[in-house]
mmCIF file of C-alpha atoms and ligand atoms in Angstrom:
data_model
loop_
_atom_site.group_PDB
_atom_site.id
_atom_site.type_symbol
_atom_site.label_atom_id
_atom_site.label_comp_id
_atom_site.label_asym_id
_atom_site.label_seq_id
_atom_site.Cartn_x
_atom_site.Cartn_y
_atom_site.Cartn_z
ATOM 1 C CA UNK B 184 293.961 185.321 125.707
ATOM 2 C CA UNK B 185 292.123 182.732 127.910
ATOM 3 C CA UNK B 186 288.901 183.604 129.837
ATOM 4 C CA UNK B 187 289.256 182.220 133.409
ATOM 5 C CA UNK B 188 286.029 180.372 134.233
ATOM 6 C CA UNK B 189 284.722 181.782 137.166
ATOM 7 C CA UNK B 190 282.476 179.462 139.380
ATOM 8 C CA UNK B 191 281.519 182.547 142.192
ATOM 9 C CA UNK B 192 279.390 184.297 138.657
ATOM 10 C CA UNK B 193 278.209 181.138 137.836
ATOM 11 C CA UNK B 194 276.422 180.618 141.857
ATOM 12 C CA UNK B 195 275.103 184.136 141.738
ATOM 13 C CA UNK B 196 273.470 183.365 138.430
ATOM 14 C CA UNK B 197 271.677 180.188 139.305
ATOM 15 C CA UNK B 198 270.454 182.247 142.992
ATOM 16 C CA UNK B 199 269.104 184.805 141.280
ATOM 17 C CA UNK B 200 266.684 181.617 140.018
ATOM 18 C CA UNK B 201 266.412 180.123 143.186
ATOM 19 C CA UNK B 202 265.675 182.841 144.699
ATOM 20 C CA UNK B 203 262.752 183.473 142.504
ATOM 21 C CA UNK B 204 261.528 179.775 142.898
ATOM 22 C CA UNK B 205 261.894 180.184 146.671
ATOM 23 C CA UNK B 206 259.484 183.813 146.167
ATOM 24 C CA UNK B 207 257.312 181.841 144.077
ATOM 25 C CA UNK B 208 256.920 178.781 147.009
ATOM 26 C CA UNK B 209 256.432 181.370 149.580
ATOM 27 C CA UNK B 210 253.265 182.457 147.566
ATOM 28 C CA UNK B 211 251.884 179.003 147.235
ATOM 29 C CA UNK B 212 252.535 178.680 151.097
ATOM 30 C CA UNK B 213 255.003 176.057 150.592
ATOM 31 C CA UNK B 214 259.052 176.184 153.031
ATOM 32 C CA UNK B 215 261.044 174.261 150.655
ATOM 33 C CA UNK B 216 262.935 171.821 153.391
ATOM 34 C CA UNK B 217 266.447 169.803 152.379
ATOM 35 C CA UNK B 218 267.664 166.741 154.523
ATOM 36 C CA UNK B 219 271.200 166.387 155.123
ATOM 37 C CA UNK B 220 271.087 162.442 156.327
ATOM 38 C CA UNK B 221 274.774 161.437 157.357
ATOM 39 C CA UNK B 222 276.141 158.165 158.945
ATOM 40 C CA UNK B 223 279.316 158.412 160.836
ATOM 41 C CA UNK B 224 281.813 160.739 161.329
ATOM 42 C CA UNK B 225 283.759 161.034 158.202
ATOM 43 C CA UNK B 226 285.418 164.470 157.846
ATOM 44 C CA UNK B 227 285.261 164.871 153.970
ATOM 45 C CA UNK B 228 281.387 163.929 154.539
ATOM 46 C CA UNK B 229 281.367 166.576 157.287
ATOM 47 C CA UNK B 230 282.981 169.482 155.650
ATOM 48 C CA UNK B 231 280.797 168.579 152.266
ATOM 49 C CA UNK B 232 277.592 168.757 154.572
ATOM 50 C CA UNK B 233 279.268 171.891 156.432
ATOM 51 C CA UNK B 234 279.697 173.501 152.497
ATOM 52 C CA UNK B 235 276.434 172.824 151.708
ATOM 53 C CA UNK B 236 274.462 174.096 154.815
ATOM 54 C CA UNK B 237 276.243 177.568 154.771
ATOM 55 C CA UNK B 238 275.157 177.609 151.044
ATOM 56 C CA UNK B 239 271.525 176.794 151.882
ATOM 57 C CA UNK B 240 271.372 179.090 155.079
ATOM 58 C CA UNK B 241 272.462 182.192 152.810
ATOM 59 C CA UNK B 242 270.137 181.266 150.510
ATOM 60 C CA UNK B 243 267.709 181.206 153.869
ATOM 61 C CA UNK B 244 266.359 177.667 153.044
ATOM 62 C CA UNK B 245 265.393 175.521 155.916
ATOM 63 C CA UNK B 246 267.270 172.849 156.749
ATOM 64 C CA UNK B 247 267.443 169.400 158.753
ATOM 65 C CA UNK B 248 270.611 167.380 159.748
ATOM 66 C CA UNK B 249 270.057 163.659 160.453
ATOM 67 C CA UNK B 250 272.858 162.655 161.921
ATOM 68 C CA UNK B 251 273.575 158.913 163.291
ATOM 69 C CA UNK B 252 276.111 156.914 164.653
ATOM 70 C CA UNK B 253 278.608 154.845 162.298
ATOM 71 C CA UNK B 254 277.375 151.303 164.466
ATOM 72 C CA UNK B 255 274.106 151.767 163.763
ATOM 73 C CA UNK B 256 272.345 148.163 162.661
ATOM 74 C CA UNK B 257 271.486 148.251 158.928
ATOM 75 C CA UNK B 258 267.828 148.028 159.810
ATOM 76 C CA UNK B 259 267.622 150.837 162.071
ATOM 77 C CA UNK B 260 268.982 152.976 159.268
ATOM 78 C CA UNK B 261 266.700 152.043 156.664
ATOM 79 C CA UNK B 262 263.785 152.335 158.896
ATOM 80 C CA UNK B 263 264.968 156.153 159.704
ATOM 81 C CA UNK B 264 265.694 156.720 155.913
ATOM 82 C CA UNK B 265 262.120 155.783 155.125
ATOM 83 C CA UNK B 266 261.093 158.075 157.749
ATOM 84 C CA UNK B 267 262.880 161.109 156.184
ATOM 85 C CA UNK B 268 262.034 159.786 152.947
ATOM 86 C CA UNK B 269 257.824 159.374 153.083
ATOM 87 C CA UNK B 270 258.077 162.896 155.478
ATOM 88 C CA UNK B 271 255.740 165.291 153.235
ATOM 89 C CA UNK B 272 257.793 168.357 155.075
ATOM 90 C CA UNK B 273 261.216 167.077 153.174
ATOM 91 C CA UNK B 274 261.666 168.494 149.395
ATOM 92 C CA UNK B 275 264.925 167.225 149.426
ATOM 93 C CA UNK B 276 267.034 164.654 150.568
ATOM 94 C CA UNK B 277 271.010 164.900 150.474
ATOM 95 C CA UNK B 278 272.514 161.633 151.446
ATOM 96 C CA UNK B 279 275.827 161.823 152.628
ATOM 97 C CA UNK B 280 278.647 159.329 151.301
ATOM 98 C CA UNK B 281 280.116 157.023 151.702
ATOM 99 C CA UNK B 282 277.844 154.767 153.985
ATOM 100 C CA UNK B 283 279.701 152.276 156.838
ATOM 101 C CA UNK B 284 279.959 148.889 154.972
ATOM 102 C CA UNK B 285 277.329 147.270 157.137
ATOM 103 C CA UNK B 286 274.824 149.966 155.283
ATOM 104 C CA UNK B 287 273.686 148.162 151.997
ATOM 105 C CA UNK B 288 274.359 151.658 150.161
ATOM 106 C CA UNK B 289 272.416 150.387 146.873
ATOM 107 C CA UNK B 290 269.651 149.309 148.840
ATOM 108 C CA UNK B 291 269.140 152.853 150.501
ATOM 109 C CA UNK B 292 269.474 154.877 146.972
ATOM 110 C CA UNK B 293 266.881 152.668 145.425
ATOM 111 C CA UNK B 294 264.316 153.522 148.465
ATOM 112 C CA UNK B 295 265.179 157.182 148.068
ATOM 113 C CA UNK B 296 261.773 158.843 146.577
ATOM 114 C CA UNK B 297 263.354 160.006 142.972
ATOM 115 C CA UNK B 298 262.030 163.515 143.476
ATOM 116 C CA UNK B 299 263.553 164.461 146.344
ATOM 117 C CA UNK B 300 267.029 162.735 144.962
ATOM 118 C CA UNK B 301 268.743 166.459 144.850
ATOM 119 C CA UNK B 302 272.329 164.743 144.553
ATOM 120 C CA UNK B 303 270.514 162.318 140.814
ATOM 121 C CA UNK B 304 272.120 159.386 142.570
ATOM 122 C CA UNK B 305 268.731 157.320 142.326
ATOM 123 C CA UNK B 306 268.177 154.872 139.294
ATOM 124 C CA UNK B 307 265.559 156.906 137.932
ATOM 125 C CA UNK B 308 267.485 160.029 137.318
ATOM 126 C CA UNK B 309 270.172 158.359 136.069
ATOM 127 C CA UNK B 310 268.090 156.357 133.615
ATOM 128 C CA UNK B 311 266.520 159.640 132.712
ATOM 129 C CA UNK B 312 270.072 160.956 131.816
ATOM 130 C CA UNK B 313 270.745 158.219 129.671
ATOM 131 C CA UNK B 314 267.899 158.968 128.112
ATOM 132 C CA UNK B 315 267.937 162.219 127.997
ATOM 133 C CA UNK B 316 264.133 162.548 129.463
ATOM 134 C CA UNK B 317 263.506 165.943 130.022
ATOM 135 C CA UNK B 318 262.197 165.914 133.967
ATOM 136 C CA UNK B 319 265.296 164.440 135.862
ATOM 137 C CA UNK B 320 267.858 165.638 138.709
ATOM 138 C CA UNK B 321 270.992 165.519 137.633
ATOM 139 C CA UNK B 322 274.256 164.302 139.951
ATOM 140 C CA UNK B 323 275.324 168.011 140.877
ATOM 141 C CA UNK B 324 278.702 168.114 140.049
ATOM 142 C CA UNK B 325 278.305 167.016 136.352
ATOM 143 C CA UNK B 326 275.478 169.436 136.654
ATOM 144 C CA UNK B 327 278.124 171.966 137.602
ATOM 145 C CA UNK B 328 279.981 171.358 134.692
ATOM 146 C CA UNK B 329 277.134 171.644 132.164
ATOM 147 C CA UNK B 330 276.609 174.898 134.234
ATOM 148 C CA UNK B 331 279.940 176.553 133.407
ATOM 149 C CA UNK B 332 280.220 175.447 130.146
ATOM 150 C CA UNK B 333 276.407 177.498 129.464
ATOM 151 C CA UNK B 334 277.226 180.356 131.328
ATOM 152 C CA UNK B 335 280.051 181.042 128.921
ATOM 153 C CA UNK B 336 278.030 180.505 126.391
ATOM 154 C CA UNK B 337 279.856 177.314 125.038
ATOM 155 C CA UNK B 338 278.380 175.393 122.146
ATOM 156 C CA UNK B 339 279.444 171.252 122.758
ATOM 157 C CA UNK B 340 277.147 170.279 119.533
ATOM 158 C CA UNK B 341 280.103 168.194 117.580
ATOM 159 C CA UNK B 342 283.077 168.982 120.124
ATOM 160 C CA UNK B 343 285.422 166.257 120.876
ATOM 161 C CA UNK B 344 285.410 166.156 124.775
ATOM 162 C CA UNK B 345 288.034 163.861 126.986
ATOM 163 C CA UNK B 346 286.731 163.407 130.392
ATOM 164 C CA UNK B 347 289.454 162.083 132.501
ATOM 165 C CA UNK B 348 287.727 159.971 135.127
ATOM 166 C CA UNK B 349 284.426 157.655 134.963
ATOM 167 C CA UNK B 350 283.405 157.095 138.376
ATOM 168 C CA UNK B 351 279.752 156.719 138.937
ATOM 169 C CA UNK B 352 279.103 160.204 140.612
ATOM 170 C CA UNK B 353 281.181 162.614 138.307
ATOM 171 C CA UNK B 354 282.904 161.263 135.059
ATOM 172 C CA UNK B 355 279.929 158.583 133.444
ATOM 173 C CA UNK B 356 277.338 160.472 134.028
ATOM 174 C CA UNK B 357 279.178 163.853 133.050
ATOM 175 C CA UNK B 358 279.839 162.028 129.498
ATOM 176 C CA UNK B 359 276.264 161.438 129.260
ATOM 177 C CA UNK B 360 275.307 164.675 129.741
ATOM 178 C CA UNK B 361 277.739 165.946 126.914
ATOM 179 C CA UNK B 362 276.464 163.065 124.670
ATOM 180 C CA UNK B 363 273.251 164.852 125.364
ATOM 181 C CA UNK B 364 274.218 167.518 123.520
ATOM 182 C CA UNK B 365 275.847 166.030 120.271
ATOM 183 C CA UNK B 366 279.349 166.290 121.427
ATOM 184 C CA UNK B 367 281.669 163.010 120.536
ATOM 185 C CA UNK B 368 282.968 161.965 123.786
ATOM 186 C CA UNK B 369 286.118 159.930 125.207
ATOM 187 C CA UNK B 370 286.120 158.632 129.015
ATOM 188 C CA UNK B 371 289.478 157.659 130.311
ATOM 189 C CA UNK B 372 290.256 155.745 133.311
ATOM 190 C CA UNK B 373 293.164 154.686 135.195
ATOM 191 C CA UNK B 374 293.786 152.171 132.866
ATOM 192 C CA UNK B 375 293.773 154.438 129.613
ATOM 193 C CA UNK B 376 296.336 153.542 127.752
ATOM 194 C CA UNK B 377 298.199 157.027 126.170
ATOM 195 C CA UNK B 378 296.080 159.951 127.898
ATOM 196 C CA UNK B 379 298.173 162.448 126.508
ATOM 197 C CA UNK B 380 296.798 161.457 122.901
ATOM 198 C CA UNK B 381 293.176 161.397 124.199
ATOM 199 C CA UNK B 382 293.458 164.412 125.457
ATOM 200 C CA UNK B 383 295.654 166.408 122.884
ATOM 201 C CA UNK B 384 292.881 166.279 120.115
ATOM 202 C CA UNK B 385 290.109 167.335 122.325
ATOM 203 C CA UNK B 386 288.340 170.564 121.963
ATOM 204 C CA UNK B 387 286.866 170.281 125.988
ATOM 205 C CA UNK B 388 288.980 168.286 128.452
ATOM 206 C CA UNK B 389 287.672 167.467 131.751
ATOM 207 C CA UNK B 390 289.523 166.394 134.517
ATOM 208 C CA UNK B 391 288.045 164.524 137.819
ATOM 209 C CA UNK B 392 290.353 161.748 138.359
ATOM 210 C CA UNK B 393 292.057 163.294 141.832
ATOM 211 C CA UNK B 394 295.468 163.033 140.564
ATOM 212 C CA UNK B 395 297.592 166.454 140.908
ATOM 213 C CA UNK B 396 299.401 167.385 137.985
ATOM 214 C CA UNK B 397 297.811 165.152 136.069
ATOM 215 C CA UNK B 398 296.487 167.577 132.676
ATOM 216 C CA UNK B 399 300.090 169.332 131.461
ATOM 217 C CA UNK B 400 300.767 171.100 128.657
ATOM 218 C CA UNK B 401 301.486 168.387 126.589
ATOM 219 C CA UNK B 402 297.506 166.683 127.407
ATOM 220 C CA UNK B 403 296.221 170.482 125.661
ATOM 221 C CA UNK B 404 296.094 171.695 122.165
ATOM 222 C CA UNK B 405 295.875 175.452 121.824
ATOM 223 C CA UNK B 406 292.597 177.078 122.206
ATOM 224 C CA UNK B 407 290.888 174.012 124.066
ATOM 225 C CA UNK B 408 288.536 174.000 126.767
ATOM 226 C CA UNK B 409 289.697 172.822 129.982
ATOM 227 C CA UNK B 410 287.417 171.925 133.234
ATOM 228 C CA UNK B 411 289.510 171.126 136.505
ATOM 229 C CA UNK B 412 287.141 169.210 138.736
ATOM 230 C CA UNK B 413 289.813 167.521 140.856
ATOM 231 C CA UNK B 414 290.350 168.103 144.539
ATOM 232 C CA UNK B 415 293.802 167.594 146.053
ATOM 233 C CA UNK B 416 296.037 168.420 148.540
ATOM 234 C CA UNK B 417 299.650 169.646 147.679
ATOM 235 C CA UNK B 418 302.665 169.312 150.006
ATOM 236 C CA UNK B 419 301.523 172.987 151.661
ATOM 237 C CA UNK B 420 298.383 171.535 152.622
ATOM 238 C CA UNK B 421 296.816 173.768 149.360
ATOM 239 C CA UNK B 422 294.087 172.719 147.600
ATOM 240 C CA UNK B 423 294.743 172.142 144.245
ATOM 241 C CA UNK B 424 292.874 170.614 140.860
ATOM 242 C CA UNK B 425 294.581 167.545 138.382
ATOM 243 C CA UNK B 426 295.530 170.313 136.107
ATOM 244 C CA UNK B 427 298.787 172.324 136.140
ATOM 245 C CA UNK B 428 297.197 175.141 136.172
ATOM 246 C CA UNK B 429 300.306 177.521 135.229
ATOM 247 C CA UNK B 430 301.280 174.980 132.689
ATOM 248 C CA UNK B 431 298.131 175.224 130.655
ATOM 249 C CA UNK B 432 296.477 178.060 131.147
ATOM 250 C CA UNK B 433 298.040 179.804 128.429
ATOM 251 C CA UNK B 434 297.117 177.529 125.380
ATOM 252 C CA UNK B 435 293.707 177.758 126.680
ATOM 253 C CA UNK B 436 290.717 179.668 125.217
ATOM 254 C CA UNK B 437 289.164 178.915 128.727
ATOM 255 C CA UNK B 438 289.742 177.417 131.863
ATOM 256 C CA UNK B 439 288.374 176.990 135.368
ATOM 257 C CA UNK B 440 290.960 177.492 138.801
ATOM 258 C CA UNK B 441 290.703 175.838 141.743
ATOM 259 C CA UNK B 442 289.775 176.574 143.958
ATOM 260 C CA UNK B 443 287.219 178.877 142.546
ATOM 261 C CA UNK B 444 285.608 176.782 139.797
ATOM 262 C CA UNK B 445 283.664 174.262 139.564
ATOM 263 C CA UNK B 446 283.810 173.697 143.499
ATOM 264 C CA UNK B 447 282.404 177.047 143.701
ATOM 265 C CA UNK B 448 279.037 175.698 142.124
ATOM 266 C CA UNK B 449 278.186 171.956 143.484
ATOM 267 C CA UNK B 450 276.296 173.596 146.668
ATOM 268 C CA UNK B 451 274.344 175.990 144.893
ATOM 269 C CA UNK B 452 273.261 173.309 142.209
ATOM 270 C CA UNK B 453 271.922 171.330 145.202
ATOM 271 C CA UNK B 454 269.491 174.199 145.942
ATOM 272 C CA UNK B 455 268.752 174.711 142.234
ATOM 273 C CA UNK B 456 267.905 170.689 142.342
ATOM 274 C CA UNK B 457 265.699 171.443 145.609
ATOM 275 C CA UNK B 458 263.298 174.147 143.946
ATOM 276 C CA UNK B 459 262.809 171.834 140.865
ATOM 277 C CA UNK B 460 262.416 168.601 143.716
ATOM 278 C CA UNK B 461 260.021 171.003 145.367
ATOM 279 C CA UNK B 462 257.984 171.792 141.894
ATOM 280 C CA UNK B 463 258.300 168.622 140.584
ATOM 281 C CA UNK B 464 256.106 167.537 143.930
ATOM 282 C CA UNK B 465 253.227 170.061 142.908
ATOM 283 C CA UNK B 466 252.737 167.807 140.035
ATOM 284 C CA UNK B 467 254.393 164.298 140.418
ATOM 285 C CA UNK B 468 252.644 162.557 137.642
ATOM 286 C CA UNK B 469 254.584 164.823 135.243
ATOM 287 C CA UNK B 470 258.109 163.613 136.883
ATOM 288 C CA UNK B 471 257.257 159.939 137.213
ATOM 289 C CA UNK B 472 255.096 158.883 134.419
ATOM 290 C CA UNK B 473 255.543 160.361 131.265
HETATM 291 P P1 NAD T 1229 286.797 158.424 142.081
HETATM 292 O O1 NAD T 1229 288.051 158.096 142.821
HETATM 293 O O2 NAD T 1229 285.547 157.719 142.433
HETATM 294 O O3 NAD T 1229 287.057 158.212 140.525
HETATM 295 C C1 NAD T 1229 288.200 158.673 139.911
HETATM 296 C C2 NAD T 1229 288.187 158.271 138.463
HETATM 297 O O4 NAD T 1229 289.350 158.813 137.851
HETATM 298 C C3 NAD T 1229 288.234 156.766 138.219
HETATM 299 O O5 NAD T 1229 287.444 156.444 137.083
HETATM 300 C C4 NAD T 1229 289.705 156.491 137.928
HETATM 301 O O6 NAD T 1229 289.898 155.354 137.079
HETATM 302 C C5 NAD T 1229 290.111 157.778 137.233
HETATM 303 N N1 NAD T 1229 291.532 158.088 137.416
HETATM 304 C C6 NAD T 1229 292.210 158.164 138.591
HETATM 305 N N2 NAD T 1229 293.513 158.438 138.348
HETATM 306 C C7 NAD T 1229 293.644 158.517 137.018
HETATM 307 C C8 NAD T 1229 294.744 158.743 136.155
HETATM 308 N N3 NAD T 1229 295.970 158.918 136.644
HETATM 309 N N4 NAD T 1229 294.528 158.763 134.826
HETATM 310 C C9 NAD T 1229 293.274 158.587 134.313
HETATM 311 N N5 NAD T 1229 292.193 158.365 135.073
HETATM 312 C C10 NAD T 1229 292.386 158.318 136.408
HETATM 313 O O7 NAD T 1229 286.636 160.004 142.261
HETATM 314 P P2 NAD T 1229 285.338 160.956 142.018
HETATM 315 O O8 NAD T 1229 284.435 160.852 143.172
HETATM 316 O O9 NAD T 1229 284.831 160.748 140.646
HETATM 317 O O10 NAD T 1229 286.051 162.385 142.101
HETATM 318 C C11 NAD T 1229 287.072 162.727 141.175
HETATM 319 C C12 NAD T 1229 287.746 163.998 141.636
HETATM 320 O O11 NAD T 1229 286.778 165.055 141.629
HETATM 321 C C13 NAD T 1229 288.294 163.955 143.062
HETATM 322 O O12 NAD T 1229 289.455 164.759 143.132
HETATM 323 C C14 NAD T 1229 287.184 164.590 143.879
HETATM 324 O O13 NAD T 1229 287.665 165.176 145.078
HETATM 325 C C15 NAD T 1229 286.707 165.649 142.916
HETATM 326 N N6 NAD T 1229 285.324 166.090 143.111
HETATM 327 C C16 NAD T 1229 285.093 167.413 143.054
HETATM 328 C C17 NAD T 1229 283.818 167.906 143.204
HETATM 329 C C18 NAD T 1229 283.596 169.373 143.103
HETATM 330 O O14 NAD T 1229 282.558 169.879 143.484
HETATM 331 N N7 NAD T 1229 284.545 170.118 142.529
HETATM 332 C C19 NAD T 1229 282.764 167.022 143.458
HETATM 333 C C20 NAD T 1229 283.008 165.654 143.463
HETATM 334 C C21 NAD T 1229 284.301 165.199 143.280
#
């Protein structure tokens, strides 16, 4: 019988943690403070930022919203960003993407200060990832994933793993993180040629591509592992994962729904990220030269 992955456990777990970080702050007199910094009205950006201020208000961490027009100049932007970004009040920046073209987007990750980078989009954490150096902040939906896959006590050391996707923010550095822990990895693409053998031999399959129906039952050999990270919209305006969920579920030893899975986690990584940004600024010399 397969165990359905359930990302609402996982979020109470990690706030029982933050919520003894945020005790522990308190004590040394210190408000940890996040930074949502947005350009522009996009609405995925907006309901993402929406998400992630209801998860930090019930965990009753202060907040700030930036918000500023899509036109402005490129300069005015980065001179605001450095504001937010030197401001000794802000743990924790969360940059909203993407940025308006005229917005060098590189240019403003590589200012960010690495340990407030909540969202590991900066060079730095992802060069600690690669490394696997132990003081980093992790992109939060690979984070997620890693997440899950603990909670339920599952051992990766040796697993074959497919992860279906290898954008910058979710798949690559996802198949670090499982390289990380001795599992033999394979990253498809849209170009993959024959997904359905990648996938049928692995022991963990991960979908974020953002393609519905894209994991069937013929992508799953019994017993496997399978993480839907996807987001998509079906014909009834339901959200939905890449995974035929019906399909699979049943040769599964364990899956995640959606929505319900990982989804259910990103925000409350973000606030894990901001109590270890927050520590990490006690001592910085620890996070930046080791
Ligand atoms: P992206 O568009 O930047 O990258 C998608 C990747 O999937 C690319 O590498 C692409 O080559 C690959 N891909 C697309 N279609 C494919 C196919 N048919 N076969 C194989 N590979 C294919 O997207 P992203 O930002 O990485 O997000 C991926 C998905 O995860 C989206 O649905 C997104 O909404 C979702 N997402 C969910 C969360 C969450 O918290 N659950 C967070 C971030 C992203």
């Amino acid at each position: 019988m397969t165990t359905i992955m359930d990302g609402k456990a996982v979020a109470a777990h990690l706030s029982e943690g933050i919520q003894d970080a945020l005790e522990e702050s308190h004590k040394h007199g210190i408000q940890p403070k996040v930074a949502f910094v947005r350009v522009g009205d996009l609405s995925d950006s907006i309901s993402y930022e929406r998400a992630a201020m209801k998860r930090f208000e019930k965990l009753s961490i202060e907040t700030e919203q930036y918000h500023f027009p899509e036109d402005i100049s490129a300069r005015a932007f980065l001179t605001k960003f450095r504001e937010i970004n030197e401001d000794y009040s802000v743990n924790g920046i969360l940059l909203l993407q993407p940025l308006p073209e005229h917005i060098d987007m590189k240019r403003v990750v590589e200012l960010m200060n690495p340990m407030k980078d909540i969202d590991g989009m900066t060079p730095f954490n992802l060069g600690q990832v690669l490394t696997n150096e132990k003081n980093r902040l992790e992109p939060c939906t690979p984070a997620g994933v890693m997440e899950m896959l603990d909670f339920y006590d599952i051992d990766l050391k040796g697993k074959n793993v497919t992860v279906v996707g290898a954008s910058a923010v979710v798949g690559k550095p996802l198949s670090l993180l499982f390289m990380n822990r001795d599992a033999t990895v394979t990253t498809c693409n849209l170009y993959t040629d024959d997904l359905t053998a990648k996938c049928s031999n692995a022991d963990v399959i991960v979908s974020a591509a953002g393609a519905m129906n894209l994991i069937r039952a013929e992508h799953v050999k019994e017993g496997a592992i399978v993480v839907d990270v996807g987001i998509n919209f079906n014909d009834e305006g339901k959200m939905v994962g890449d995974v035929d969920y019906e399909g699979v579920k049943d040769k599964t030893s364990y899956i995640t729904p959606v929505p319900g899975g990982v989804g259910a986690i990103t925000t409350t990584v973000l606030a894990y990220h901001l109590m270890m940004a927050t520590d990490y600024q006690k001592e910085p010399v620890l996070f930046l030269e080791r």
